[in-house]
Short mmCIF file of C-alpha atoms in Angstrom, two decimals:
data_model
loop_
_atom_site.label_atom_id
_atom_site.label_comp_id
_atom_site.label_asym_id
_atom_site.label_seq_id
_atom_site.Cartn_x
_atom_site.Cartn_y
_atom_site.Cartn_z
CA UNK A 1 0.14 0.27 0.39
CA UNK A 2 1.20 3.59 -1.31
CA UNK A 3 0.70 6.21 1.28
CA UNK A 4 -0.19 9.66 -0.47
CA UNK A 5 2.31 12.42 -0.28
CA UNK A 6 1.03 14.29 2.60
CA UNK A 7 0.81 11.14 4.70
CA UNK A 8 4.30 10.15 3.57
CA UNK A 9 5.78 13.53 4.67
CA UNK A 10 3.73 13.13 8.16
CA UNK A 11 4.97 9.80 8.79
CA UNK A 12 8.93 10.85 7.66
CA UNK A 13 8.27 13.94 10.45
CA UNK A 14 6.97 11.44 13.02
CA UNK A 15 10.06 8.91 12.66
CA UNK A 16 12.60 12.00 13.23
CA UNK A 17 14.36 13.05 16.23
CA UNK A 18 12.32 16.08 16.56
CA UNK A 19 8.92 14.46 17.79
CA UNK A 20 10.33 13.00 20.71
CA UNK A 21 12.01 16.32 21.91
CA UNK A 22 8.69 18.20 21.65
CA UNK A 23 6.77 15.32 23.72
CA UNK A 24 9.24 15.12 26.09
CA UNK A 25 9.81 19.13 27.06
CA UNK A 26 5.89 19.48 26.70
CA UNK A 27 5.91 17.05 29.95
CA UNK A 28 8.93 18.19 31.52
CA UNK A 29 7.87 22.13 31.59
CA UNK A 30 4.46 20.60 33.30
CA UNK A 31 6.54 18.65 35.77
CA UNK A 32 8.67 21.47 36.58
CA UNK A 33 6.02 23.73 37.55
CA UNK A 34 4.42 20.86 39.51
CA UNK A 35 7.40 20.20 41.61
CA UNK A 36 8.13 24.00 42.09
CA UNK A 37 4.71 24.25 43.43
CA UNK A 38 4.00 21.21 45.62
CA UNK A 39 7.52 21.91 47.03
CA UNK A 40 6.15 25.13 48.22
CA UNK A 41 3.14 24.05 49.60
CA UNK A 42 4.84 21.89 51.86
CA UNK A 43 7.22 24.30 53.02
CA UNK A 44 4.48 26.26 54.55
CA UNK A 45 4.79 24.55 58.44
CA UNK A 46 8.51 24.44 58.24
CA UNK A 47 10.42 25.74 60.87
CA UNK A 48 13.93 26.49 61.65
CA UNK A 49 15.14 27.57 65.14
CA UNK A 50 17.81 29.81 63.70
CA UNK A 51 15.73 31.53 61.10
CA UNK A 52 12.35 33.36 60.72
CA UNK A 53 9.41 31.78 59.58
CA UNK A 54 9.38 33.10 56.01
CA UNK A 55 13.23 32.41 55.76
CA UNK A 56 12.27 28.82 57.13
CA UNK A 57 10.55 27.96 53.95
CA UNK A 58 13.00 29.42 51.71
CA UNK A 59 15.46 26.94 53.90
CA UNK A 60 13.20 24.00 53.07
CA UNK A 61 12.77 24.39 49.63
CA UNK A 62 16.38 25.25 48.92
CA UNK A 63 17.69 22.17 51.02
CA UNK A 64 15.12 19.98 49.10
CA UNK A 65 15.98 21.26 45.94
CA UNK A 66 19.81 20.69 46.53
CA UNK A 67 19.65 17.04 47.65
CA UNK A 68 16.86 16.36 44.76
CA UNK A 69 19.35 17.75 42.29
CA UNK A 70 22.23 16.62 43.56
CA UNK A 71 20.86 12.64 43.52
CA UNK A 72 19.87 13.17 39.82
CA UNK A 73 23.01 14.71 39.36
CA UNK A 74 25.06 12.10 40.59
CA UNK A 75 23.26 8.68 39.71
CA UNK A 76 23.65 9.35 36.22
CA UNK A 77 27.13 9.47 35.85
CA UNK A 78 28.10 5.65 35.29
CA UNK A 79 24.87 4.77 33.28
CA UNK A 80 25.16 7.58 31.11
CA UNK A 81 28.66 6.47 30.05
CA UNK A 82 27.90 3.17 29.62
CA UNK A 83 24.73 4.05 27.51
CA UNK A 84 26.94 6.29 25.31
CA UNK A 85 29.31 3.19 25.00
CA UNK A 86 26.35 1.21 23.78
CA UNK A 87 25.08 4.19 21.44
CA UNK A 88 28.57 4.34 19.89
CA UNK A 89 28.68 0.77 19.01
CA UNK A 90 25.48 0.86 16.96
CA UNK A 91 22.70 1.13 19.56
CA UNK A 92 21.73 4.88 19.20
CA UNK A 93 18.26 4.92 20.13
CA UNK A 94 19.37 3.06 23.78
CA UNK A 95 20.57 6.55 25.48
CA UNK A 96 17.05 7.49 24.21
CA UNK A 97 14.71 5.11 25.60
CA UNK A 98 16.03 4.11 28.76
CA UNK A 99 16.23 7.76 29.89
CA UNK A 100 12.68 8.28 29.00
CA UNK A 101 11.60 5.37 31.01
CA UNK A 102 13.58 7.29 34.05
CA UNK A 103 11.41 10.65 33.15
CA UNK A 104 8.00 8.69 32.97
CA UNK A 105 8.54 6.96 36.14
CA UNK A 106 9.51 10.27 38.33
CA UNK A 107 6.50 12.13 36.80
CA UNK A 108 4.43 9.34 38.16
CA UNK A 109 6.11 9.08 41.69
CA UNK A 110 5.48 12.81 41.79
CA UNK A 111 1.42 12.44 40.91
CA UNK A 112 1.56 9.46 43.42
CA UNK A 113 3.03 12.07 46.01
CA UNK A 114 0.15 14.46 45.31
CA UNK A 115 -2.88 12.27 45.32
CA UNK A 116 -1.90 10.33 48.38
CA UNK A 117 -0.12 12.99 50.56
CA UNK A 118 2.96 10.71 50.51
CA UNK A 119 5.75 12.36 52.26
CA UNK A 120 7.80 14.54 49.90
CA UNK A 121 11.09 12.89 50.18
CA UNK A 122 9.78 9.88 48.33
CA UNK A 123 11.12 12.04 45.60
CA UNK A 124 14.38 11.50 46.38
CA UNK A 125 13.75 7.67 45.62
CA UNK A 126 12.11 9.02 42.22
CA UNK A 127 15.52 10.63 41.47
CA UNK A 128 17.57 7.71 42.23
CA UNK A 129 15.41 5.98 39.69
CA UNK A 130 15.49 8.81 37.34
CA UNK A 131 19.67 8.86 37.88
CA UNK A 132 19.76 5.15 37.16
CA UNK A 133 18.45 5.39 33.85
CA UNK A 134 20.57 7.88 32.61
CA UNK A 135 18.80 11.17 32.86
CA UNK A 136 19.30 14.40 31.38
CA UNK A 137 23.12 13.19 31.15
CA UNK A 138 22.54 10.41 28.90
CA UNK A 139 19.08 11.55 26.87
CA UNK A 140 20.33 15.18 25.52
CA UNK A 141 23.78 13.71 24.49
CA UNK A 142 22.03 10.92 22.90
CA UNK A 143 19.62 13.32 20.95
CA UNK A 144 22.24 15.96 20.09
CA UNK A 145 24.61 12.51 19.00
CA UNK A 146 21.60 11.62 16.54
CA UNK A 147 20.97 15.06 15.25
CA UNK A 148 25.29 15.54 14.71
CA UNK A 149 26.02 12.20 12.86
CA UNK A 150 22.42 13.14 10.84
CA UNK A 151 24.14 16.27 9.57
CA UNK A 152 27.23 17.36 7.69
CA UNK A 153 30.00 19.41 9.53
CA UNK A 154 28.40 22.64 7.48
CA UNK A 155 24.85 22.23 9.08
CA UNK A 156 25.68 20.71 12.08
CA UNK A 157 25.72 23.85 14.22
CA UNK A 158 22.01 24.64 12.46
CA UNK A 159 20.91 21.66 13.08
CA UNK A 160 21.96 21.41 16.72
CA UNK A 161 20.47 24.67 17.41
CA UNK A 162 17.11 23.49 15.69
CA UNK A 163 16.96 20.90 18.61
CA UNK A 164 17.37 23.81 21.19
CA UNK A 165 14.67 25.70 19.08
CA UNK A 166 12.20 23.22 19.58
CA UNK A 167 13.26 22.08 23.03
CA UNK A 168 12.34 25.90 24.25
CA UNK A 169 8.97 26.19 21.80
CA UNK A 170 7.96 22.95 23.45
CA UNK A 171 9.06 24.25 26.57
CA UNK A 172 7.38 28.12 26.30
CA UNK A 173 3.73 26.26 25.24
CA UNK A 174 3.92 23.65 28.20
CA UNK A 175 4.88 26.29 30.86
CA UNK A 176 2.20 28.90 29.77
CA UNK A 177 -0.57 26.54 30.53
CA UNK A 178 1.36 25.01 33.03
CA UNK A 179 0.16 27.19 35.77
CA UNK A 180 -3.54 27.09 34.85
CA UNK A 181 -3.66 23.25 34.71
CA UNK A 182 -2.12 23.18 38.32
CA UNK A 183 -4.82 25.05 39.63
CA UNK A 184 -7.51 22.73 38.10
CA UNK A 185 -9.18 19.93 40.66
CA UNK A 186 -12.07 18.53 41.87
CA UNK A 187 -13.17 17.39 45.07
CA UNK A 188 -11.32 14.04 45.03
CA UNK A 189 -8.63 15.12 43.72
CA UNK A 190 -5.15 17.95 44.95
CA UNK A 191 -3.73 20.84 43.49
CA UNK A 192 -1.65 19.85 40.44
CA UNK A 193 -2.73 16.27 39.95
CA UNK A 194 -4.40 17.09 36.68
CA UNK A 195 -1.13 18.69 35.59
CA UNK A 196 0.95 15.59 36.65
CA UNK A 197 -1.54 13.08 34.75
CA UNK A 198 -1.00 15.10 31.75
CA UNK A 199 2.58 15.25 31.85
CA UNK A 200 2.92 11.72 32.81
CA UNK A 201 0.56 10.80 29.47
CA UNK A 202 3.01 12.88 27.52
CA UNK A 203 6.32 11.03 28.86
CA UNK A 204 4.01 7.71 28.05
CA UNK A 205 3.78 8.47 24.53
CA UNK A 206 7.22 9.73 24.14
CA UNK A 207 8.62 6.47 25.28
CA UNK A 208 5.96 4.57 22.78
CA UNK A 209 7.21 6.74 20.15
CA UNK A 210 10.86 6.12 20.90
CA UNK A 211 10.22 2.55 20.83
CA UNK A 212 8.30 1.89 18.06
CA UNK A 213 8.71 4.97 15.44
CA UNK A 214 11.91 6.87 15.98
CA UNK A 215 14.16 6.19 12.75
CA UNK A 216 18.24 6.20 13.25
CA UNK A 217 19.82 7.40 10.29
CA UNK A 218 23.17 5.56 9.36
CA UNK A 219 26.31 7.49 10.47
CA UNK A 220 27.88 9.17 7.59
CA UNK A 221 31.23 8.89 6.43
CA UNK A 222 33.42 11.58 7.91
CA UNK A 223 35.14 13.65 5.04
CA UNK A 224 38.48 15.31 5.25
CA UNK A 225 36.85 19.13 5.53
CA UNK A 226 35.11 17.84 8.67
CA UNK A 227 38.18 18.44 10.60
CA UNK A 228 38.22 21.30 13.16
CA UNK A 229 37.00 24.54 11.87
CA UNK A 230 39.58 25.95 14.38
CA UNK A 231 42.79 25.20 12.75
CA UNK A 232 44.82 27.78 11.74
CA UNK A 233 44.75 28.07 8.12
CA UNK A 234 47.46 29.50 5.59
CA UNK A 235 46.24 32.25 3.33
CA UNK A 236 45.22 29.99 0.58
CA UNK A 237 42.56 28.55 3.03
CA UNK A 238 44.06 25.22 3.47
CA UNK A 239 45.16 24.10 7.17
CA UNK A 240 48.72 24.40 8.07
CA UNK A 241 48.50 21.00 10.01
CA UNK A 242 45.57 18.42 10.43
CA UNK A 243 45.21 17.24 13.86
CA UNK A 244 46.04 13.57 14.05
CA UNK A 245 42.30 12.97 15.01
CA UNK A 246 41.77 15.13 17.83
CA UNK A 247 42.64 18.91 18.97
CA UNK A 248 42.86 18.32 22.70
CA UNK A 249 44.05 22.09 23.41
CA UNK A 250 40.53 23.11 21.78
CA UNK A 251 38.65 20.51 23.55
CA UNK A 252 40.37 21.27 27.17
CA UNK A 253 39.46 25.18 26.61
CA UNK A 254 35.99 24.26 25.46
CA UNK A 255 35.07 22.03 28.71
CA UNK A 256 36.29 24.88 30.91
CA UNK A 257 34.38 27.30 29.35
CA UNK A 258 31.56 25.21 29.62
CA UNK A 259 31.95 24.02 33.11
CA UNK A 260 32.46 27.68 34.06
CA UNK A 261 29.47 28.98 31.71
CA UNK A 262 27.09 26.11 33.14
CA UNK A 263 28.08 26.82 36.71
CA UNK A 264 26.92 30.30 36.60
CA UNK A 265 23.85 29.25 34.82
CA UNK A 266 23.02 26.48 36.80
CA UNK A 267 23.74 28.02 40.17
CA UNK A 268 22.04 31.36 39.39
CA UNK A 269 18.81 29.79 37.91
CA UNK A 270 18.74 27.18 40.34
CA UNK A 271 18.13 29.89 43.03
CA UNK A 272 15.66 32.05 40.77
CA UNK A 273 12.74 29.18 41.59
CA UNK A 274 13.14 29.92 44.99
CA UNK A 275 13.65 33.43 44.89
CA UNK A 276 10.57 34.17 42.92
CA UNK A 277 8.19 32.47 45.60
CA UNK A 278 9.51 34.55 48.41
CA UNK A 279 8.43 38.52 49.04
CA UNK A 280 8.31 40.76 47.36
CA UNK A 281 7.19 39.32 44.35
CA UNK A 282 5.26 35.69 45.87
CA UNK A 283 4.26 34.47 42.77
CA UNK A 284 1.41 32.18 42.43
CA UNK A 285 1.27 28.84 39.88
CA UNK A 286 0.20 30.78 37.33
CA UNK A 287 2.95 33.32 37.66
CA UNK A 288 5.63 30.90 37.69
CA UNK A 289 4.32 29.24 34.82
CA UNK A 290 4.62 32.47 33.13
CA UNK A 291 7.94 33.03 34.40
CA UNK A 292 9.14 29.63 33.36
CA UNK A 293 7.72 30.43 29.79
CA UNK A 294 10.04 33.52 29.81
CA UNK A 295 12.80 31.38 30.41
CA UNK A 296 11.87 29.15 27.27
CA UNK A 297 11.44 32.18 25.23
CA UNK A 298 15.33 32.44 25.29
CA UNK A 299 15.38 29.19 23.29
CA UNK A 300 13.76 30.96 20.29
CA UNK A 301 15.64 34.17 20.66
CA UNK A 302 19.01 32.61 20.95
CA UNK A 303 17.90 30.20 17.62
CA UNK A 304 17.07 33.67 15.96
CA UNK A 305 20.40 35.19 17.12
CA UNK A 306 22.43 32.29 15.59
CA UNK A 307 20.76 32.52 12.61
CA UNK A 308 21.58 36.18 11.86
CA UNK A 309 24.90 36.99 13.69
CA UNK A 310 26.66 33.64 12.55
CA UNK A 311 26.34 35.26 8.78
CA UNK A 312 28.87 38.07 10.03
CA UNK A 313 30.74 36.68 12.93
CA UNK A 314 32.81 33.50 14.31
CA UNK A 315 31.72 30.98 16.31
CA UNK A 316 34.10 31.91 19.48
CA UNK A 317 32.30 35.78 18.93
CA UNK A 318 29.05 33.96 18.77
CA UNK A 319 29.72 32.46 22.10
CA UNK A 320 31.08 35.78 23.78
CA UNK A 321 27.89 37.20 22.86
CA UNK A 322 25.82 34.62 24.65
CA UNK A 323 27.82 34.82 27.74
CA UNK A 324 27.61 38.39 27.85
CA UNK A 325 23.86 38.50 27.60
CA UNK A 326 23.49 36.15 30.27
CA UNK A 327 26.25 37.99 32.79
CA UNK A 328 23.96 41.33 32.16
CA UNK A 329 20.75 40.04 32.63
CA UNK A 330 21.55 37.33 35.52
CA UNK A 331 23.27 41.02 37.28
CA UNK A 332 20.43 42.89 37.19
CA UNK A 333 18.27 40.08 38.53
CA UNK A 334 20.08 41.07 41.72
CA UNK A 335 18.31 44.18 42.47
CA UNK A 336 14.53 42.66 41.24
CA UNK A 337 11.93 43.63 43.35
CA UNK A 338 8.89 43.52 41.34
CA UNK A 339 7.67 41.25 38.78
CA UNK A 340 7.98 43.75 35.51
CA UNK A 341 12.18 44.22 37.04
CA UNK A 342 12.11 40.40 36.62
CA UNK A 343 11.11 40.27 32.89
CA UNK A 344 13.36 43.19 32.09
CA UNK A 345 16.03 41.46 33.63
CA UNK A 346 14.99 37.92 31.41
CA UNK A 347 14.91 40.17 28.66
CA UNK A 348 18.71 41.09 28.59
CA UNK A 349 19.63 37.29 28.73
CA UNK A 350 18.05 36.87 25.29
CA UNK A 351 21.21 35.10 23.66
CA UNK A 352 21.97 33.50 27.08
CA UNK A 353 21.48 30.11 25.47
CA UNK A 354 23.48 30.40 22.43
CA UNK A 355 26.93 29.38 24.07
CA UNK A 356 26.34 25.51 24.81
CA UNK A 357 25.41 24.35 21.37
CA UNK A 358 27.75 26.15 19.80
CA UNK A 359 30.31 24.85 22.20
CA UNK A 360 28.76 21.32 21.68
CA UNK A 361 28.98 21.87 17.66
CA UNK A 362 32.81 22.34 18.06
CA UNK A 363 33.60 19.61 19.88
CA UNK A 364 31.80 17.37 17.42
CA UNK A 365 34.39 18.57 15.28
CA UNK A 366 37.26 17.99 17.21
CA UNK A 367 36.90 14.27 17.25
CA UNK A 368 36.15 11.16 14.89
CA UNK A 369 32.27 10.49 14.51
CA UNK A 370 32.98 7.06 16.12
CA UNK A 371 34.03 9.41 19.05
CA UNK A 372 31.19 11.82 18.92
CA UNK A 373 29.03 10.37 21.52
CA UNK A 374 31.48 9.73 23.99
CA UNK A 375 32.78 13.05 24.00
CA UNK A 376 29.48 14.69 24.30
CA UNK A 377 28.64 12.42 27.45
CA UNK A 378 31.83 13.33 28.69
CA UNK A 379 31.37 16.89 28.68
CA UNK A 380 27.86 16.47 30.65
CA UNK A 381 29.37 14.38 32.74
CA UNK A 382 32.03 17.16 33.43
CA UNK A 383 29.04 19.38 34.32
CA UNK A 384 27.27 17.24 36.66
CA UNK A 385 30.84 16.72 38.36
CA UNK A 386 30.92 20.44 38.38
CA UNK A 387 27.22 20.66 40.03
CA UNK A 388 28.41 18.79 42.87
CA UNK A 389 30.63 22.23 43.79
CA UNK A 390 28.23 25.00 42.47
CA UNK A 391 24.75 23.30 43.69
CA UNK A 392 25.78 23.15 47.40
CA UNK A 393 27.89 26.82 47.21
CA UNK A 394 24.92 28.53 45.61
CA UNK A 395 22.41 27.15 48.01
CA UNK A 396 24.20 27.99 51.45
CA UNK A 397 25.23 31.42 49.87
CA UNK A 398 21.93 32.19 49.11
CA UNK A 399 20.54 31.06 52.52
CA UNK A 400 23.23 32.99 54.63
CA UNK A 401 22.58 36.50 52.54
CA UNK A 402 18.73 36.20 52.91
CA UNK A 403 18.61 38.62 55.46
CA UNK A 404 20.74 41.24 53.79
CA UNK A 405 21.15 40.85 50.24
CA UNK A 406 19.22 38.01 48.71
CA UNK A 407 20.50 39.00 45.02
CA UNK A 408 24.00 38.55 45.94
CA UNK A 409 24.11 35.18 44.46
CA UNK A 410 23.14 36.49 41.16
CA UNK A 411 25.99 38.67 41.47
CA UNK A 412 28.46 36.23 41.94
CA UNK A 413 26.83 34.31 38.91
CA UNK A 414 27.64 37.08 36.57
CA UNK A 415 31.25 37.52 37.56
CA UNK A 416 31.87 33.46 36.87
CA UNK A 417 30.38 33.98 33.77
CA UNK A 418 32.88 36.71 32.83
CA UNK A 419 35.31 34.27 34.26
CA UNK A 420 34.05 31.89 31.51
CA UNK A 421 34.60 34.15 28.56
CA UNK A 422 38.58 34.03 29.15
CA UNK A 423 38.58 30.58 27.79
CA UNK A 424 36.90 31.29 24.45
CA UNK A 425 38.90 34.41 24.09
CA UNK A 426 41.71 32.38 24.22
CA UNK A 427 40.83 30.28 21.44
CA UNK A 428 39.91 33.34 19.39
CA UNK A 429 43.14 34.69 19.95
CA UNK A 430 44.92 31.26 18.75
CA UNK A 431 42.98 31.52 15.42
CA UNK A 432 44.18 33.80 12.37
CA UNK A 433 42.27 36.99 11.89
CA UNK A 434 41.74 35.90 8.33
CA UNK A 435 40.59 32.62 9.60
CA UNK A 436 36.33 32.85 8.47
CA UNK A 437 33.60 30.13 9.69
CA UNK A 438 31.35 28.65 7.21
CA UNK A 439 27.94 30.59 6.70
CA UNK A 440 25.18 28.95 7.85
CA UNK A 441 22.38 29.46 5.08
CA UNK A 442 19.13 29.68 6.21
CA UNK A 443 16.76 27.36 4.12
#
């Protein structure tokens, strides 16, 4: 039986990784708002002898998220490396399907916590299950690997940024409706039960999709020109010296820059959740959803920024623009006392998501295609190890500065971002002034 052209095109789209990204992020954006509001509700009765009642709620929330995020940061390390190895040996769907099962179980667990009033600490166990499945640490490199290996070196940055665009667009839609769904309930259910039911259903559909429909394209044979874009070039455009498979200096510099930048972003955004729930902002579930949607909008603006700026400037300059965007926005966040000021600060971070996709793209061009999955997962592992330092540090600093300057952690985040710009500047200085990067053509 031959399918009509439109049906065949639709079926082809469904078999691509894009559909998995959209379904997963829709479900996750609903879950994020639900978890944030459930923790807030459970913090009402929290009391600590050494702080005030309001500060006790902030301490309860930040302590919970600290432990929860450390669990989901530590436990995926070994499983993600094993899944990356499986992926590089031909099992390309394994780093996607197994983490998606962990996503489903963790969302289902929070739903049970809400329905049956289970202790919030049950989510620590859900975090362990989520981590042992590989978690985001295995899932996102798996997605990026499939996208990278299905594209040429010329189009790789564009393809990876498209993944980020889909991720952000789905998160934007999910976040906008999440606060409203959280408030829906009946006499027999609790706040958030409908929201979490939808989230669980979306993750179930996503898992089934990855098992039955997801198509894995064969790995293309690497071409000689797919070598490192950052190689010094002679005036004729010919590389002065070809790397023996890997350019370890650029790999090391990119790793350092990524770790510093993610530490700044991760630490600042981690505190932003509890920050907006306290006075003077005191956000409701709907406002939390809108705030999360504002964060997801940055995916769209960053994608457009790459499409426009990449025609005129190098990859290293793009990364610096993104880092500067976040540094300015998060610094302004230090002094936010009203909701409109929050959105002004967010508007300054329009290009904050440009650096990491470009860094991943450059990394994928420093190594052979057979090591692409392992390299990207190794980067994700390094970022997870960095979280063991920055998550406790930012949490404790925030708790100790609540009384005199709650926004101090955002200023610290801005400083770390500026430090992360240094390795990128070094890479730019190592490249000849006449070197140019291939322009991404917009279809």
